[in-house]
Amino acid sequence: MQKVKPEDIKQEWWKETVVYQIYPRSYQDSSGDGVGDLRGIINRLDYIADLGVETIWLSPIFKSPNDDNGYDVSDYRDIMDEFGSMKDFDDLLAGMKERNLRLILDLVPNHSSDEHFWFQEAKKSKDNPYRDYYYWKPPNEDGTPPTNWVSFFAPSTWELDETTGEYYLHIFSVKQPDLNWENPKVRQEVYDIMHFWMQKGIDGFRIDVLPFISKDLSFPNMNEETFDGNYGRFYANGPRLHEFIHEMNREVISKYDMMTVGEGPGISPEQALEYVGEDRNELHTIYHFDHMDIDRDDFFKLKKYDLVEFKAIVSNWERLIHMGGWNTAFLGNHDFPRIVSRFGNDKEYRKESAKLLGMFILTQRGVPYIYFGEEIGMTNVSWESLDKYRDLQVFDGHQKHLAAGGSEEEFLKSLKHTSRDNARTPMQWDDSENSGFSSSKPWIDLNPRYPEINVAESEADPNSILNFYKKMLKFRRASKTLVYGAFEDLMPEDPSLFVYTRIMGDERFLITLNFSDDNQTVKMPEGMTAKECVICNYSDCEKLGDELNLRPWEACLLRLH
Ligand code: GLC
């Protein structure tokens, strides 16, 4: 494949930005009800600006009965009660603009809540004007659901509606009916919603499970030929998908200076190019899940994670850039466990490995995403009983696991490494009761490690993870080479080291990451000598000779001659 020269890449603000994702429920409570809210975020804007990120992605803030914490929207033009009012939103946006922060909101166009007016109407009768906002099907002749599809959050994707005797489709929970994108009125509704928020002055959208919006209208059953064990791939990339996204671009995206990032379960780099290629007129960016599947066979079934495979995935996705698209770099979000527990060592090397992972994200070619709490090295929780969990996926997974003959004990053990709730515990601001998150008991338990791991402690320590992130962010945001420079993995077969270059013109960086608890030695690659250790996660970095001796989880950003 012809490699694109960094100098030839078109420079854009949305390629250079760094995103900080906030799960509003868990960031900062200002009202004292134990649930985070918009005023809480306003109170923390100085912290966010000082961190050095540029764009904030807020997980859904629209009105919702919270079956899936806002990913089930009952009014796309209003704010969730627990989070505040439209006035709070306007104040938040104004506060962000004052600090030169951008905002992208989470748009959920694949499904609404069953409590949305559209669905409430649709289920009244077969001839209701909103009926075909959703997918309805009669039962099979033998009374079974229309297909054998399995839902992410329920045994079947079909739920029988007693009033009309038909099933409706829900790829996610029974309270998240799928919107029928075949219906032009539905598409127009979504575009109108996008305009509504863009005209308020936001900078774009993260778009939830976008690859699922177009369905195969023949509704084929899953069988060995059509299903390879990955639900994401099965539901993704339906026949009219790109026609719909193209239309969304024409109707909305092309009309603003904005940024879009599609959540992209089940896609390859070639398929990603169809979403983000410059000549496609669809999205700006998309993020994939290949590295998120690396340590599990299914959502709750762990397998050993292998750095060689991880690196191969990173290099594979580099191809997207050479084909003319742009990439995304993330290790965690609200759907995955905490990154230091998953890819680092959250015990003896928590600080070192959390910094290493931060350096990895911030030296990738692609838009970096930092999920709140990563900047202080927040870890997974280790709960012993099911009643601590809040995520509906845990309860559905539990049922499915038991039905398949699995044991309770096995499931509880796996949750410690897999549950989404690991990443949803409240932000740890200080060591006071409720961690400075709220004046009352939070909606989900705090991580018991908060007295040791918190923002106040990190601010006071010059060598903290937080201060390391600030240094890295400052450097990244000023460096065109770290944004656009060529990426090359120099040691793809090494099981413990990730060593790569980022080069643009005369500026050359070598990044050396030791993903292990042991010392590692590597020869400086031929033709390369380091002239400066720019940033390192140990305080006494001296990597200037022919050999690089890397201590456990040591991470260095070196400038080369
Ligand atoms: C996306 C969201 C996830 C949600 C699901 C259904 O994957 O990130 O949190 O449960 O979509 O909306």
Short mmCIF file of N, CA, C and O in Angstrom, two decimals, residues 128-181:
data_model
loop_
_atom_site.label_atom_id
_atom_site.label_comp_id
_atom_site.label_asym_id
_atom_site.label_seq_id
_atom_site.Cartn_x
_atom_site.Cartn_y
_atom_site.Cartn_z
N ASN A 128 -51.68 3.63 13.75
CA ASN A 128 -51.25 4.91 14.33
C ASN A 128 -50.20 5.55 13.41
O ASN A 128 -49.34 4.85 12.87
N PRO A 129 -50.24 6.88 13.24
CA PRO A 129 -49.27 7.53 12.33
C PRO A 129 -47.80 7.31 12.74
O PRO A 129 -46.91 7.44 11.91
N TYR A 130 -47.56 6.97 13.98
CA TYR A 130 -46.17 6.72 14.42
C TYR A 130 -45.79 5.24 14.37
O TYR A 130 -44.69 4.87 14.74
N ARG A 131 -46.74 4.40 13.94
CA ARG A 131 -46.47 2.95 13.96
C ARG A 131 -45.16 2.61 13.24
O ARG A 131 -44.33 1.88 13.73
N ASP A 132 -44.99 3.20 12.04
CA ASP A 132 -43.79 2.78 11.31
C ASP A 132 -42.57 3.66 11.63
O ASP A 132 -41.63 3.76 10.85
N TYR A 133 -42.56 4.25 12.80
CA TYR A 133 -41.31 4.80 13.34
C TYR A 133 -40.45 3.66 13.90
O TYR A 133 -39.30 3.83 14.23
N TYR A 134 -41.06 2.49 14.05
CA TYR A 134 -40.38 1.34 14.66
C TYR A 134 -40.60 0.11 13.77
O TYR A 134 -41.37 0.17 12.81
N TYR A 135 -39.95 -0.97 14.11
CA TYR A 135 -40.12 -2.22 13.36
C TYR A 135 -41.10 -3.13 14.08
O TYR A 135 -40.87 -3.50 15.24
N TRP A 136 -42.15 -3.52 13.40
CA TRP A 136 -43.16 -4.42 13.98
C TRP A 136 -43.29 -5.65 13.11
O TRP A 136 -43.26 -5.56 11.88
N LYS A 137 -43.47 -6.79 13.72
CA LYS A 137 -43.62 -8.04 12.95
C LYS A 137 -44.58 -8.96 13.69
O LYS A 137 -44.53 -9.05 14.92
N PRO A 138 -45.42 -9.68 12.93
CA PRO A 138 -46.28 -10.67 13.58
C PRO A 138 -45.43 -11.86 14.04
O PRO A 138 -44.33 -12.07 13.52
N PRO A 139 -45.93 -12.65 14.98
CA PRO A 139 -45.20 -13.85 15.39
C PRO A 139 -45.11 -14.83 14.22
O PRO A 139 -45.89 -14.75 13.26
N ASN A 140 -44.15 -15.75 14.26
CA ASN A 140 -44.13 -16.84 13.28
C ASN A 140 -45.38 -17.69 13.47
O ASN A 140 -46.06 -17.58 14.50
N GLU A 141 -45.65 -18.57 12.48
CA GLU A 141 -46.87 -19.38 12.57
C GLU A 141 -46.95 -20.20 13.86
O GLU A 141 -48.01 -20.42 14.43
N ASP A 142 -45.78 -20.64 14.32
CA ASP A 142 -45.78 -21.45 15.55
C ASP A 142 -45.75 -20.57 16.81
O ASP A 142 -45.52 -21.05 17.91
N GLY A 143 -45.95 -19.27 16.64
CA GLY A 143 -46.04 -18.38 17.79
C GLY A 143 -44.70 -17.86 18.29
O GLY A 143 -44.64 -17.06 19.22
N THR A 144 -43.59 -18.29 17.67
CA THR A 144 -42.27 -17.83 18.13
C THR A 144 -41.97 -16.44 17.56
O THR A 144 -42.59 -16.00 16.59
N PRO A 145 -40.98 -15.75 18.14
CA PRO A 145 -40.62 -14.42 17.62
C PRO A 145 -40.14 -14.48 16.17
O PRO A 145 -39.67 -15.54 15.72
N PRO A 146 -40.24 -13.37 15.45
CA PRO A 146 -39.94 -13.34 14.01
C PRO A 146 -38.57 -13.89 13.61
O PRO A 146 -38.43 -14.48 12.55
N THR A 147 -37.54 -13.66 14.41
CA THR A 147 -36.22 -14.24 14.11
C THR A 147 -35.61 -14.76 15.42
O THR A 147 -36.11 -14.46 16.50
N ASN A 148 -34.49 -15.45 15.27
CA ASN A 148 -33.83 -15.99 16.47
C ASN A 148 -32.75 -15.05 17.01
O ASN A 148 -31.83 -15.47 17.68
N TRP A 149 -32.84 -13.77 16.68
CA TRP A 149 -31.77 -12.84 17.05
C TRP A 149 -31.69 -12.67 18.56
O TRP A 149 -32.70 -12.56 19.25
N VAL A 150 -30.44 -12.56 19.02
CA VAL A 150 -30.20 -12.36 20.46
C VAL A 150 -29.90 -10.88 20.70
O VAL A 150 -29.14 -10.26 19.95
N SER A 151 -30.50 -10.33 21.75
CA SER A 151 -30.28 -8.93 22.07
C SER A 151 -29.06 -8.78 22.97
O SER A 151 -28.69 -9.71 23.70
N PHE A 152 -28.43 -7.61 22.92
CA PHE A 152 -27.30 -7.35 23.82
C PHE A 152 -27.73 -7.40 25.29
O PHE A 152 -26.95 -7.75 26.15
N PHE A 153 -28.97 -6.99 25.52
CA PHE A 153 -29.39 -6.86 26.92
C PHE A 153 -30.62 -7.71 27.25
O PHE A 153 -31.32 -7.44 28.23
N ALA A 154 -30.95 -8.68 26.43
CA ALA A 154 -32.13 -9.52 26.67
C ALA A 154 -31.95 -10.81 25.88
O ALA A 154 -31.14 -10.85 24.95
N PRO A 155 -32.72 -11.83 26.20
CA PRO A 155 -32.57 -13.09 25.45
C PRO A 155 -32.90 -12.94 23.96
O PRO A 155 -32.22 -13.50 23.11
N SER A 156 -33.96 -12.17 23.64
CA SER A 156 -34.35 -12.01 22.24
C SER A 156 -34.40 -10.52 21.88
O SER A 156 -34.58 -9.67 22.74
N THR A 157 -34.25 -10.23 20.57
CA THR A 157 -34.40 -8.83 20.14
C THR A 157 -35.85 -8.47 19.88
O THR A 157 -36.15 -7.39 19.38
N TRP A 158 -36.76 -9.38 20.14
CA TRP A 158 -38.17 -9.13 19.84
C TRP A 158 -39.00 -9.18 21.13
O TRP A 158 -38.86 -10.11 21.92
N GLU A 159 -39.88 -8.22 21.29
CA GLU A 159 -40.76 -8.19 22.45
C GLU A 159 -42.20 -8.12 21.95
O GLU A 159 -42.52 -7.29 21.09
N LEU A 160 -43.04 -9.00 22.51
CA LEU A 160 -44.44 -9.01 22.07
C LEU A 160 -45.21 -7.87 22.73
O LEU A 160 -45.11 -7.64 23.93
N ASP A 161 -45.92 -7.13 21.89
CA ASP A 161 -46.77 -6.07 22.41
C ASP A 161 -48.21 -6.61 22.43
O ASP A 161 -48.77 -6.95 21.39
N GLU A 162 -48.77 -6.72 23.65
CA GLU A 162 -50.07 -7.39 23.82
C GLU A 162 -51.19 -6.68 23.06
O GLU A 162 -52.06 -7.32 22.46
N THR A 163 -51.16 -5.34 23.02
CA THR A 163 -52.27 -4.60 22.42
C THR A 163 -52.50 -4.98 20.97
O THR A 163 -53.62 -5.20 20.53
N THR A 164 -51.42 -5.04 20.20
CA THR A 164 -51.61 -5.29 18.77
C THR A 164 -51.19 -6.71 18.36
O THR A 164 -51.31 -7.09 17.20
N GLY A 165 -50.67 -7.46 19.30
CA GLY A 165 -50.28 -8.85 19.00
C GLY A 165 -49.06 -8.95 18.10
O GLY A 165 -48.79 -10.01 17.53
N GLU A 166 -48.29 -7.85 17.97
CA GLU A 166 -47.08 -7.92 17.15
C GLU A 166 -45.83 -7.71 18.00
O GLU A 166 -45.89 -7.11 19.08
N TYR A 167 -44.73 -8.18 17.45
CA TYR A 167 -43.44 -7.97 18.13
C TYR A 167 -42.80 -6.69 17.63
O TYR A 167 -42.91 -6.34 16.45
N TYR A 168 -42.08 -6.00 18.51
CA TYR A 168 -41.21 -4.90 18.04
C TYR A 168 -39.76 -5.30 18.23
O TYR A 168 -39.42 -6.10 19.10
N LEU A 169 -38.90 -4.68 17.42
CA LEU A 169 -37.48 -5.01 17.43
C LEU A 169 -36.72 -4.14 18.44
O LEU A 169 -36.92 -2.93 18.50
N HIS A 170 -35.85 -4.78 19.22
CA HIS A 170 -34.95 -4.02 20.11
C HIS A 170 -33.62 -4.75 20.19
O HIS A 170 -33.50 -5.76 20.87
N ILE A 171 -32.62 -4.21 19.50
CA ILE A 171 -31.30 -4.86 19.54
C ILE A 171 -30.72 -4.74 20.95
O ILE A 171 -29.97 -5.59 21.40
N PHE A 172 -31.12 -3.67 21.67
CA PHE A 172 -30.67 -3.53 23.05
C PHE A 172 -31.84 -3.90 23.97
O PHE A 172 -32.55 -4.86 23.68
N SER A 173 -32.09 -3.15 25.05
CA SER A 173 -33.07 -3.66 26.02
C SER A 173 -34.51 -3.53 25.50
O SER A 173 -34.77 -2.81 24.53
N VAL A 174 -35.44 -4.17 26.19
CA VAL A 174 -36.85 -4.09 25.77
C VAL A 174 -37.34 -2.65 25.86
O VAL A 174 -38.32 -2.28 25.20
N LYS A 175 -36.64 -1.82 26.62
CA LYS A 175 -37.03 -0.41 26.72
C LYS A 175 -36.29 0.47 25.70
O LYS A 175 -36.31 1.69 25.79
N GLN A 176 -35.61 -0.18 24.73
CA GLN A 176 -34.88 0.57 23.70
C GLN A 176 -35.31 0.10 22.31
O GLN A 176 -34.53 -0.53 21.58
N PRO A 177 -36.56 0.36 21.92
CA PRO A 177 -37.02 -0.09 20.60
C PRO A 177 -36.25 0.56 19.45
O PRO A 177 -35.99 1.76 19.49
N ASP A 178 -35.89 -0.24 18.45
CA ASP A 178 -35.12 0.29 17.32
C ASP A 178 -35.98 1.18 16.43
O ASP A 178 -37.10 0.80 16.05
N LEU A 179 -35.41 2.33 16.09
CA LEU A 179 -36.11 3.25 15.18
C LEU A 179 -35.98 2.75 13.75
O LEU A 179 -34.94 2.23 13.35
N ASN A 180 -37.04 2.95 12.99
CA ASN A 180 -37.10 2.47 11.62
C ASN A 180 -36.55 3.53 10.66
O ASN A 180 -37.28 4.41 10.22
N TRP A 181 -35.29 3.39 10.32
CA TRP A 181 -34.63 4.38 9.45
C TRP A 181 -35.10 4.29 8.00
O TRP A 181 -34.76 5.13 7.17
#
